[in-house]
């Protein structure tokens, strides 16, 4: 995510927070703040891509591995946090059935390129969290080593804590941000012929499409007919994407 995009998005969140209202109720706060054990089993083609021969990555593409690892963790942490607030099934299902696998896939790429190799990330803050071999359950929720991701997490949780509908809208926002970033990163990986990275990032993007429509459905069920499109455009960032593929 480029700095201008992220700055605009964060500013939009802050503006929205000042005018957020209620709207919609549902699962009831704190129904089940401890999600069930998640599955880390990856699709065969994704695991094969991680296990394949290394591609040659330039520094910009190398840094996307760290960034996407943080960004997928952000989604997982935000959704678990909001599930604890409202007990809304979309948050639990997406966090445990999908985002957990996305973190696993990202961690697999990080391990592939950083273990026993003179490769480093130049986009992480010091000190690095060093989560290359850390179990997901042992990662500190809501704490990141990229300052842009940290600021985004804080803004998303604040917005989502105002009402269940706003929380579902946060889900739409997270997924659009992921898709926008992955669109750029996939092109970068294709240009470097890093087919393993392309395969993993396509897997992440397909998940984001599905999650977007799950949140869209959840919002519509609560009486907001425009679903994710009700978020609209925030400082030039469009959160209405009827063109996203649906399964």
Coordinates of C-alpha atoms in Angstrom, one line a residue:
X1 CA 0.0 0.0 0.0
X2 CA 1.6 3.3 -1.0
X3 CA 2.0 6.0 1.6
X4 CA -0.4 8.4 -0.1
X5 CA -3.1 5.8 -0.3
X6 CA -2.6 4.8 3.3
X7 CA -2.5 8.4 4.6
X8 CA -5.7 9.2 2.7
X9 CA -7.4 6.0 4.1
X10 CA -6.4 6.7 7.7
X11 CA -7.6 10.3 7.4
X12 CA -10.9 9.0 6.0
X13 CA -11.2 6.6 9.0
X14 CA -10.6 9.4 11.5
X15 CA -13.2 11.6 9.8
X16 CA -15.7 8.7 9.7
X17 CA -15.1 8.0 13.4
X18 CA -16.1 11.5 14.3
X19 CA -19.5 11.1 12.7
X20 CA -20.1 7.4 13.3
X21 CA -23.5 6.4 14.5
X22 CA -25.1 3.1 15.6
X23 CA -27.0 1.1 13.1
X24 CA -27.9 -2.5 13.2
X25 CA -27.6 -5.0 15.9
X26 CA -27.0 -8.6 15.8
X27 CA -25.0 -11.3 17.5
X28 CA -24.7 -9.5 20.8
X29 CA -21.4 -8.4 22.3
X30 CA -19.0 -10.9 23.5
X31 CA -20.9 -14.0 22.6
X32 CA -17.8 -16.0 22.1
X33 CA -14.5 -14.1 22.4
X34 CA -12.4 -17.2 22.0
X35 CA -12.6 -18.6 18.4
X36 CA -12.2 -22.3 17.8
X37 CA -8.9 -23.8 16.7
X38 CA -8.2 -22.8 13.1
X39 CA -6.9 -24.9 10.3
X40 CA -3.6 -24.2 8.7
X41 CA -3.8 -26.7 5.8
X42 CA -3.1 -25.0 2.5
X43 CA -4.4 -25.9 -1.0
X44 CA -2.0 -28.2 -2.8
X45 CA -1.0 -25.7 -5.4
X46 CA -0.2 -23.1 -2.8
X47 CA 1.9 -25.6 -0.7
X48 CA 3.6 -26.7 -3.9
X49 CA 4.5 -23.1 -4.8
X50 CA 6.0 -22.6 -1.3
X51 CA 8.0 -25.8 -1.7
X52 CA 9.2 -25.1 -5.2
X53 CA 12.6 -23.7 -6.2
X54 CA 13.3 -20.1 -5.1
X55 CA 12.7 -17.3 -7.5
X56 CA 15.2 -14.4 -7.7
X57 CA 13.5 -11.5 -5.8
X58 CA 14.6 -7.9 -5.9
X59 CA 14.3 -5.9 -2.7
X60 CA 10.9 -4.3 -3.5
X61 CA 9.3 -7.7 -4.0
X62 CA 11.1 -9.2 -1.0
X63 CA 9.5 -6.4 1.1
X64 CA 6.1 -7.4 -0.1
X65 CA 6.4 -10.7 1.8
X66 CA 6.9 -8.8 5.1
X67 CA 4.1 -6.3 4.3
X68 CA 1.6 -9.0 3.3
X69 CA 2.5 -11.0 6.4
X70 CA 1.7 -8.0 8.6
X71 CA -1.4 -7.2 6.6
X72 CA -2.9 -10.7 6.8
X73 CA -2.2 -10.7 10.5
X74 CA -4.0 -7.4 10.8
X75 CA -7.1 -8.9 9.2
X76 CA -7.0 -11.9 11.5
X77 CA -6.5 -9.7 14.6
X78 CA -9.2 -7.2 13.6
X79 CA -11.7 -9.9 12.9
X80 CA -11.0 -11.7 16.2
X81 CA -11.2 -8.5 18.1
X82 CA -14.6 -7.6 16.5
X83 CA -15.9 -11.1 16.9
X84 CA -15.2 -10.6 20.6
X85 CA -17.2 -7.4 20.5
X86 CA -20.3 -8.7 18.6
X87 CA -20.2 -12.4 18.2
X88 CA -20.8 -11.9 14.5
X89 CA -20.3 -15.2 12.6
X90 CA -18.5 -13.6 9.6
X91 CA -15.6 -12.5 11.8
X92 CA -15.1 -15.9 13.3
X93 CA -15.5 -17.8 10.1
X94 CA -13.1 -15.6 8.1
X95 CA -10.5 -15.4 10.8
X96 CA -10.4 -19.1 11.7
X97 CA -11.1 -20.7 8.3
X98 CA -9.3 -18.3 6.0
X99 CA -7.1 -15.6 7.5
X100 CA -5.3 -18.2 9.6
X101 CA -4.3 -20.0 6.4
X102 CA -3.3 -16.7 4.8
X103 CA -0.9 -16.0 7.6
X104 CA 0.4 -19.6 7.2
X105 CA 1.0 -19.1 3.5
X106 CA 2.7 -15.8 4.0
X107 CA 4.9 -17.2 6.7
X108 CA 5.8 -20.1 4.4
X109 CA 7.2 -17.6 1.8
X110 CA 9.1 -15.7 4.5
X111 CA 10.7 -19.0 5.7
X112 CA 11.5 -20.0 2.2
X113 CA 13.4 -16.8 1.4
X114 CA 14.9 -15.8 4.7
X115 CA 16.0 -19.0 6.2
X116 CA 19.7 -19.7 5.6
X117 CA 20.0 -16.9 3.1
X118 CA 21.4 -13.4 3.1
X119 CA 18.0 -11.8 2.5
X120 CA 16.5 -9.1 4.7
X121 CA 13.4 -6.9 4.9
X122 CA 14.1 -3.2 4.7
X123 CA 10.5 -2.1 5.4
X124 CA 10.2 -3.3 9.0
X125 CA 10.6 -1.1 12.1
X126 CA 13.4 -1.9 14.6
X127 CA 13.2 -4.0 16.5
X128 CA 11.6 -6.6 14.3
X129 CA 9.1 -8.9 15.9
X130 CA 10.9 -11.9 14.4
X131 CA 7.9 -14.0 13.7
X132 CA 9.4 -16.1 10.9
X133 CA 9.1 -19.3 13.0
X134 CA 6.5 -18.3 15.6
X135 CA 3.2 -20.1 15.9
X136 CA 0.3 -17.9 15.0
X137 CA -1.2 -18.4 18.5
X138 CA 2.0 -16.9 20.0
X139 CA 2.0 -13.8 17.9
X140 CA 0.9 -10.7 19.8
X141 CA -2.5 -9.6 18.5
X142 CA -2.7 -6.0 17.4
X143 CA 1.1 -5.5 17.5
X144 CA 3.1 -5.1 14.2
X145 CA 6.6 -4.2 13.1
X146 CA 5.5 -2.0 10.2
X147 CA 4.2 1.4 11.6
X148 CA 1.8 1.9 8.7
X149 CA 0.1 -1.4 9.6
X150 CA 0.0 -0.5 13.3
X151 CA -1.7 2.8 12.6
X152 CA -4.2 1.1 10.3
X153 CA -5.1 -1.6 12.9
X154 CA -5.7 1.1 15.5
X155 CA -8.0 3.1 13.2
X156 CA -9.9 0.0 12.1
X157 CA -10.6 -1.3 15.6
X158 CA -11.7 2.2 16.7
X159 CA -14.2 2.4 13.8
X160 CA -15.4 -1.1 14.2
X161 CA -16.1 -0.7 17.9
X162 CA -18.8 1.9 17.4
X163 CA -21.5 -0.6 16.1
X164 CA -21.9 -4.0 14.5
X165 CA -22.7 -2.5 11.1
X166 CA -19.6 -0.3 11.3
X167 CA -17.6 -3.4 12.2
X168 CA -18.9 -5.2 9.1
X169 CA -18.0 -2.1 7.0
X170 CA -14.5 -2.3 8.5
X171 CA -14.4 -5.9 7.1
X172 CA -15.3 -4.5 3.6
X173 CA -12.5 -1.9 4.0
X174 CA -9.9 -4.4 5.1
X175 CA -10.6 -6.7 2.1
X176 CA -10.5 -3.8 -0.5
X177 CA -7.2 -2.6 1.0
X178 CA -5.9 -6.2 0.6
X179 CA -7.1 -6.5 -3.0
X180 CA -5.6 -3.1 -3.9
X181 CA -2.2 -4.1 -2.4
X182 CA -2.2 -7.6 -3.9
X183 CA -3.1 -6.2 -7.4
X184 CA 0.1 -4.2 -7.3
X185 CA 2.2 -7.0 -5.8
X186 CA 1.1 -9.6 -8.2
X187 CA 2.1 -7.5 -11.2
X188 CA 5.4 -6.9 -9.5
X189 CA 5.9 -10.6 -9.0
X190 CA 4.8 -11.4 -12.6
X191 CA 7.4 -8.9 -13.9
X192 CA 10.1 -10.7 -12.0
X193 CA 8.8 -14.1 -13.0
X194 CA 8.4 -15.1 -9.4
X195 CA 5.7 -17.7 -10.1
X196 CA 5.7 -19.0 -6.5
X197 CA 4.9 -15.6 -5.1
X198 CA 2.2 -15.0 -7.8
X199 CA 0.5 -18.3 -6.9
X200 CA 0.5 -17.5 -3.1
X201 CA -0.7 -13.9 -3.7
X202 CA -3.4 -15.0 -6.0
X203 CA -4.6 -17.3 -3.2
X204 CA -4.7 -14.4 -0.8
X205 CA -6.6 -12.2 -3.3
X206 CA -9.2 -14.9 -4.1
X207 CA -9.8 -15.1 -0.3
X208 CA -10.2 -11.3 -0.1
X209 CA -12.9 -11.4 -2.9
X210 CA -14.8 -14.1 -0.9
X211 CA -14.5 -12.2 2.3
X212 CA -15.7 -8.9 0.7
X213 CA -18.9 -10.6 -0.4
X214 CA -19.4 -12.3 3.0
X215 CA -19.3 -8.9 4.7
X216 CA -21.5 -7.4 2.0
X217 CA -24.1 -10.1 2.7
X218 CA -23.9 -9.5 6.4
X219 CA -24.5 -5.7 6.0
X220 CA -27.5 -6.3 3.7
X221 CA -29.0 -8.8 6.2
X222 CA -29.0 -6.0 8.7
X223 CA -31.1 -3.7 6.5
X224 CA -28.4 -1.7 4.6
X225 CA -29.3 -2.5 1.0
X226 CA -26.1 -1.3 -0.5
X227 CA -23.9 -3.6 1.5
X228 CA -20.2 -2.8 1.2
X229 CA -21.1 -0.1 -1.3
X230 CA -22.6 1.9 1.6
X231 CA -19.0 2.6 2.6
X232 CA -18.7 4.6 -0.6
X233 CA -15.5 6.4 -1.5
X234 CA -13.3 7.7 1.3
X235 CA -10.7 10.4 0.2
X236 CA -10.5 8.9 -3.3
X237 CA -10.5 5.2 -2.2
X238 CA -13.5 3.4 -3.6
X239 CA -14.9 0.6 -1.4
X240 CA -17.7 -0.3 -3.8
X241 CA -16.6 -3.2 -6.0
X242 CA -19.5 -5.1 -7.7
X243 CA -16.9 -6.3 -10.2
X244 CA -15.2 -8.6 -7.7
X245 CA -15.7 -12.2 -8.6
X246 CA -18.1 -14.2 -6.6
X247 CA -18.1 -18.0 -5.9

